[in-house]
PDB file of C-alpha atoms in Angstrom:
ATOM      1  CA  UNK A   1     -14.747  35.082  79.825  1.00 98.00           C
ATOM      2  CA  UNK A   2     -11.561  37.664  79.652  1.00 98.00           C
ATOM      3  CA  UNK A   3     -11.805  41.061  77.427  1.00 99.00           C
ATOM      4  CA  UNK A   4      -8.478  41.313  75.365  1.00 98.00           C
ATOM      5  CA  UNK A   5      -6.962  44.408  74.146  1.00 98.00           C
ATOM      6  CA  UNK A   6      -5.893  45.080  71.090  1.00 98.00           C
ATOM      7  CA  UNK A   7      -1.814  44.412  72.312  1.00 97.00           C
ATOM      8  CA  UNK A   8      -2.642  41.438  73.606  1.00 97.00           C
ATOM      9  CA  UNK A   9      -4.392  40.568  70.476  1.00 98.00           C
ATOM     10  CA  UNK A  10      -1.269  41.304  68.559  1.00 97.00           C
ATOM     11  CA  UNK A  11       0.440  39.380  70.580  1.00 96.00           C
ATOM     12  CA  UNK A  12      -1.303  36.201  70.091  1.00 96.00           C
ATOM     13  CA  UNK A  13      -1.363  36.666  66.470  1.00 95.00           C
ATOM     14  CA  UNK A  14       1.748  38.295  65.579  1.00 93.00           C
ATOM     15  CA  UNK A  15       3.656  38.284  68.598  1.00 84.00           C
ATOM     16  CA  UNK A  16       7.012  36.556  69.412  1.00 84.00           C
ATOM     17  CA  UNK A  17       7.222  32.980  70.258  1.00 86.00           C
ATOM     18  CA  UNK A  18       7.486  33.452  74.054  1.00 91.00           C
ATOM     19  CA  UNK A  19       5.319  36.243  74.684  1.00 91.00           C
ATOM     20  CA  UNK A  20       2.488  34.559  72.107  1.00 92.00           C
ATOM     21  CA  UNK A  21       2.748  31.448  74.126  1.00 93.00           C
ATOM     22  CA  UNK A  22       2.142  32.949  77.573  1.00 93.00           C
ATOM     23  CA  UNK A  23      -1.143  35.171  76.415  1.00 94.00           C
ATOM     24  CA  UNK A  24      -2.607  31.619  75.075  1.00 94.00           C
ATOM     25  CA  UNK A  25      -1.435  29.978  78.177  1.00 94.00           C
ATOM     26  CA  UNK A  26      -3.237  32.968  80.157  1.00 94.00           C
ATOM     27  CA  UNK A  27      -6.427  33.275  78.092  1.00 95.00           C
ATOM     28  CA  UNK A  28      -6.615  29.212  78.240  1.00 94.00           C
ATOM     29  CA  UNK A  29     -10.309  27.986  77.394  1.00 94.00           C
ATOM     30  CA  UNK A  30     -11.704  31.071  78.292  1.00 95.00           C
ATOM     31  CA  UNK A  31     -14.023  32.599  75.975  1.00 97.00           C
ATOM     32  CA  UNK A  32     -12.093  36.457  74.455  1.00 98.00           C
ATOM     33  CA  UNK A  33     -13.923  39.149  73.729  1.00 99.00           C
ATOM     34  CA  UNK A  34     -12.836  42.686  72.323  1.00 99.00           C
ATOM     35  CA  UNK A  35     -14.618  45.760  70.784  1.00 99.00           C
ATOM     36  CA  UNK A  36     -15.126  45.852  66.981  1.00 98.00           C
ATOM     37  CA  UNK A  37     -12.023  48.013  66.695  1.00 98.00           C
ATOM     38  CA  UNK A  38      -9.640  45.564  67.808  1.00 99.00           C
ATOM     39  CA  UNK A  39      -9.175  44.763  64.175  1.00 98.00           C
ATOM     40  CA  UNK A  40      -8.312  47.901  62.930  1.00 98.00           C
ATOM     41  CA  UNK A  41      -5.538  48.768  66.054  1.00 98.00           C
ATOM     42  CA  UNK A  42      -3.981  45.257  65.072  1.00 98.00           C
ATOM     43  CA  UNK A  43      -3.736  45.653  61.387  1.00 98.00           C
ATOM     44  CA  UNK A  44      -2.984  49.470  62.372  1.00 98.00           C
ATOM     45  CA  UNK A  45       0.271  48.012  64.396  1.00 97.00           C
ATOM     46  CA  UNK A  46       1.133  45.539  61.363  1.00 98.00           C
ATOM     47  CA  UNK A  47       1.258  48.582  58.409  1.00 98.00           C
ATOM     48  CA  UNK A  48       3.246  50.775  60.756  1.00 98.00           C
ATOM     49  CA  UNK A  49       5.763  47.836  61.301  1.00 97.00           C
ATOM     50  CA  UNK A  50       5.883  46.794  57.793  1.00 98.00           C
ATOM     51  CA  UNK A  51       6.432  50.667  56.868  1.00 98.00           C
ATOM     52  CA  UNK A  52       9.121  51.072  59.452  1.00 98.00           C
ATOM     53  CA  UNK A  53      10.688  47.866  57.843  1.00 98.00           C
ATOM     54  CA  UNK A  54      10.940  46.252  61.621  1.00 96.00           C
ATOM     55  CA  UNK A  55       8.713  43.254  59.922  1.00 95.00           C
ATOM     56  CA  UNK A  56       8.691  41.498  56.510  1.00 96.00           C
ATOM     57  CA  UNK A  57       5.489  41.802  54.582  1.00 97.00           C
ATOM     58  CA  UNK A  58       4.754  37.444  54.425  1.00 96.00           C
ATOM     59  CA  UNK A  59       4.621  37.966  58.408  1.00 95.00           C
ATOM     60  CA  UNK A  60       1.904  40.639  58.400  1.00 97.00           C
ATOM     61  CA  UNK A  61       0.459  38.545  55.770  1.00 97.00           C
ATOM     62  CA  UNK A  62       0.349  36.028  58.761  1.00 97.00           C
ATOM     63  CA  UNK A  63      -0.460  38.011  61.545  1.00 97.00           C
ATOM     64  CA  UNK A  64      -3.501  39.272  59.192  1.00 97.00           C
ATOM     65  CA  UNK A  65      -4.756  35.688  58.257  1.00 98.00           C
ATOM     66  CA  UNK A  66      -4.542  35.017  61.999  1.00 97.00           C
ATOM     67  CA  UNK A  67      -6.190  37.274  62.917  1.00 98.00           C
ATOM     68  CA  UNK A  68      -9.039  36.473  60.365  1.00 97.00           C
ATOM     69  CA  UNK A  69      -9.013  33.163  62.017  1.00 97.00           C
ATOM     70  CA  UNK A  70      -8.347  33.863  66.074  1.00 97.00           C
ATOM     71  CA  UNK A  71     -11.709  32.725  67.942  1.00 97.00           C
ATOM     72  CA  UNK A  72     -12.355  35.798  69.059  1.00 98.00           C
ATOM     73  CA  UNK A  73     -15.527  37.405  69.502  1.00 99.00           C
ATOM     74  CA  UNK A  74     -15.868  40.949  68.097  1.00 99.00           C
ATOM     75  CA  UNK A  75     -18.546  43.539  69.986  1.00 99.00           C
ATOM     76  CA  UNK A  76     -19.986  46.377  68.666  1.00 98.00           C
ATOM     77  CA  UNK A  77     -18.416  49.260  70.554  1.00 96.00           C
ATOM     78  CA  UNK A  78     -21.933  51.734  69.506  1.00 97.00           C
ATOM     79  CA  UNK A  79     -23.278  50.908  73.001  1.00 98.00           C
ATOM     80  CA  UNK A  80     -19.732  51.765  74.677  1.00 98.00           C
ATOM     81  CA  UNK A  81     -19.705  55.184  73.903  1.00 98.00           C
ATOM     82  CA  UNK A  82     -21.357  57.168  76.500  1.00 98.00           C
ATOM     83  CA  UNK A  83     -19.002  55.128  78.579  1.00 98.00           C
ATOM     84  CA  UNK A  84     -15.696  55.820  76.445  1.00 98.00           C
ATOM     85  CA  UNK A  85     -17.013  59.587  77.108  1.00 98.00           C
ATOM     86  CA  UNK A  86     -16.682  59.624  80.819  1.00 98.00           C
ATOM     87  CA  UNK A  87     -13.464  58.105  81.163  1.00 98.00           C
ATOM     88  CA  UNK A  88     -12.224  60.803  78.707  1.00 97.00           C
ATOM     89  CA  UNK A  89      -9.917  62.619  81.115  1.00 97.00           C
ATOM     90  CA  UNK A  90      -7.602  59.139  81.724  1.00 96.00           C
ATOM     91  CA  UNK A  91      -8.304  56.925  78.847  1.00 97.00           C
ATOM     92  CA  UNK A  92      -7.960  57.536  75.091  1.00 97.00           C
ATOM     93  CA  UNK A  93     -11.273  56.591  73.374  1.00 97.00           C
ATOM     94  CA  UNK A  94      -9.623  53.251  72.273  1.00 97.00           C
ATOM     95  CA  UNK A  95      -8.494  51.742  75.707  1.00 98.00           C
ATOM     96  CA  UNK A  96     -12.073  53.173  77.094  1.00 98.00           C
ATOM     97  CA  UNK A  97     -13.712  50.697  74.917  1.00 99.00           C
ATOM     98  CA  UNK A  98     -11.812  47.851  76.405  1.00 99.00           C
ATOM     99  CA  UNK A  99     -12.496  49.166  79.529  1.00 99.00           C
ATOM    100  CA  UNK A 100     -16.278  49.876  78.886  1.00 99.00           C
ATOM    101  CA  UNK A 101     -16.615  46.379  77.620  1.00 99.00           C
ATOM    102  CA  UNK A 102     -15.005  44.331  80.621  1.00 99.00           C
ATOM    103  CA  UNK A 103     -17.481  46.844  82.801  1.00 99.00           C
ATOM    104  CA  UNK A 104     -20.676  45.740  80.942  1.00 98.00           C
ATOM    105  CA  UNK A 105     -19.403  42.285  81.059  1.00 98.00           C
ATOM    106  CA  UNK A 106     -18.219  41.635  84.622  1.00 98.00           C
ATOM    107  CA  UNK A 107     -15.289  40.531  82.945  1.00 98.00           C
ATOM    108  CA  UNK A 108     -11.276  41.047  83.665  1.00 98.00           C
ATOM    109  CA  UNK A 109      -9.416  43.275  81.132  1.00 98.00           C
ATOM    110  CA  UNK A 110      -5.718  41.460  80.050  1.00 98.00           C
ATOM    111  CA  UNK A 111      -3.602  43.931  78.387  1.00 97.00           C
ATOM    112  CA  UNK A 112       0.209  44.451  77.861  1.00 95.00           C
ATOM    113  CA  UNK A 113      -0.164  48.688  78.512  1.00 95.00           C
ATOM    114  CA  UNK A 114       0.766  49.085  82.253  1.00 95.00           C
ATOM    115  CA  UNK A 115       0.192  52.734  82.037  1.00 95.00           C
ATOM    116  CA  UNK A 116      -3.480  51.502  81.056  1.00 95.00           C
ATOM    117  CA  UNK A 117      -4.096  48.796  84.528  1.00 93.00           C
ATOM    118  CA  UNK A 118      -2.440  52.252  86.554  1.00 94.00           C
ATOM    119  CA  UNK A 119      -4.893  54.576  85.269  1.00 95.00           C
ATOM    120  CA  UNK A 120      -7.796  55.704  87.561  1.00 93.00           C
ATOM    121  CA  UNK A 121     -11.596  55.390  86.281  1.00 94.00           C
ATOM    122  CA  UNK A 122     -12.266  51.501  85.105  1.00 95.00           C
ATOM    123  CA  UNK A 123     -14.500  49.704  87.510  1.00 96.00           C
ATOM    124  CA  UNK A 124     -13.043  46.298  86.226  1.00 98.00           C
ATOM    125  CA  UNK A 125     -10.201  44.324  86.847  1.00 97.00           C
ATOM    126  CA  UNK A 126      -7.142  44.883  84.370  1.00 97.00           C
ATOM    127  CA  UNK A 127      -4.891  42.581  84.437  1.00 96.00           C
ATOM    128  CA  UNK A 128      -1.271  43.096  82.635  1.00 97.00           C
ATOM    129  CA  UNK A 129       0.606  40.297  80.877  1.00 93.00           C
ATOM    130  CA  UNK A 130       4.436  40.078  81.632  1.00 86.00           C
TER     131      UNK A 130
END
């Protein structure tokens, strides 16, 4: 069992070739698991690069349907929040629910942010893919 941010998530759905096939080769068989709001960061990341013109609308299209269909399991981030709270002063509310989750779970965080696996406050391991 591995926690996945939302950049990772990204990655494995929209990401490019190399960098897609070294999160699957890292995740494996293991079972992912993210906060309910790992849905809207992704699709969040695909509008701003369609808008910015840095990717062509049939590969968001993609990335979306992907995403639709990554086996991925989705947690409601309602019991996270008292913990999102308390890591307030080095974690925006977002990468506190990643963190929060991997806590409850026992589990490793993978992300790509290394300013997020430097920052003081999670109790978990955090793990960044290079």
């Amino acid at each position: 069992m591995i926690v996945v941010d939302s950049g990772v998530v990204f990655t494995l759905v929209a990401g490019a070739e190399p960098a897609a096939r070294r999160a699957a080769l890292r995740v494996g068989d293991e079972d992912m698991l993210a906060p309910q709001l790992v849905d809207l960061e992704v699709v969040s990341v695909l509008r701003r690069l369609v808008v910015r013109g840095d990717l062509p609308l049939s590969l968001a299209a993609a990335g979306l349907r992907h995403l639709a269909a990554l086996d991925l399991i989705r947690v409601d981030h309602g019991p996270l929040l008292q913990r999102c709270w308390e890591l307030r002063h080095n974690l925006t509310p977002y990468d506190a629910a990643y963190v929060a989750l991997a806590e409850t779970l026992g589990a490793p965080l993978l992300t790509i942010d290394r300013r997020l696996a430097g920052a003081s406050g999670p109790h978990c391991p955090v793990e960044v893919l290079t």
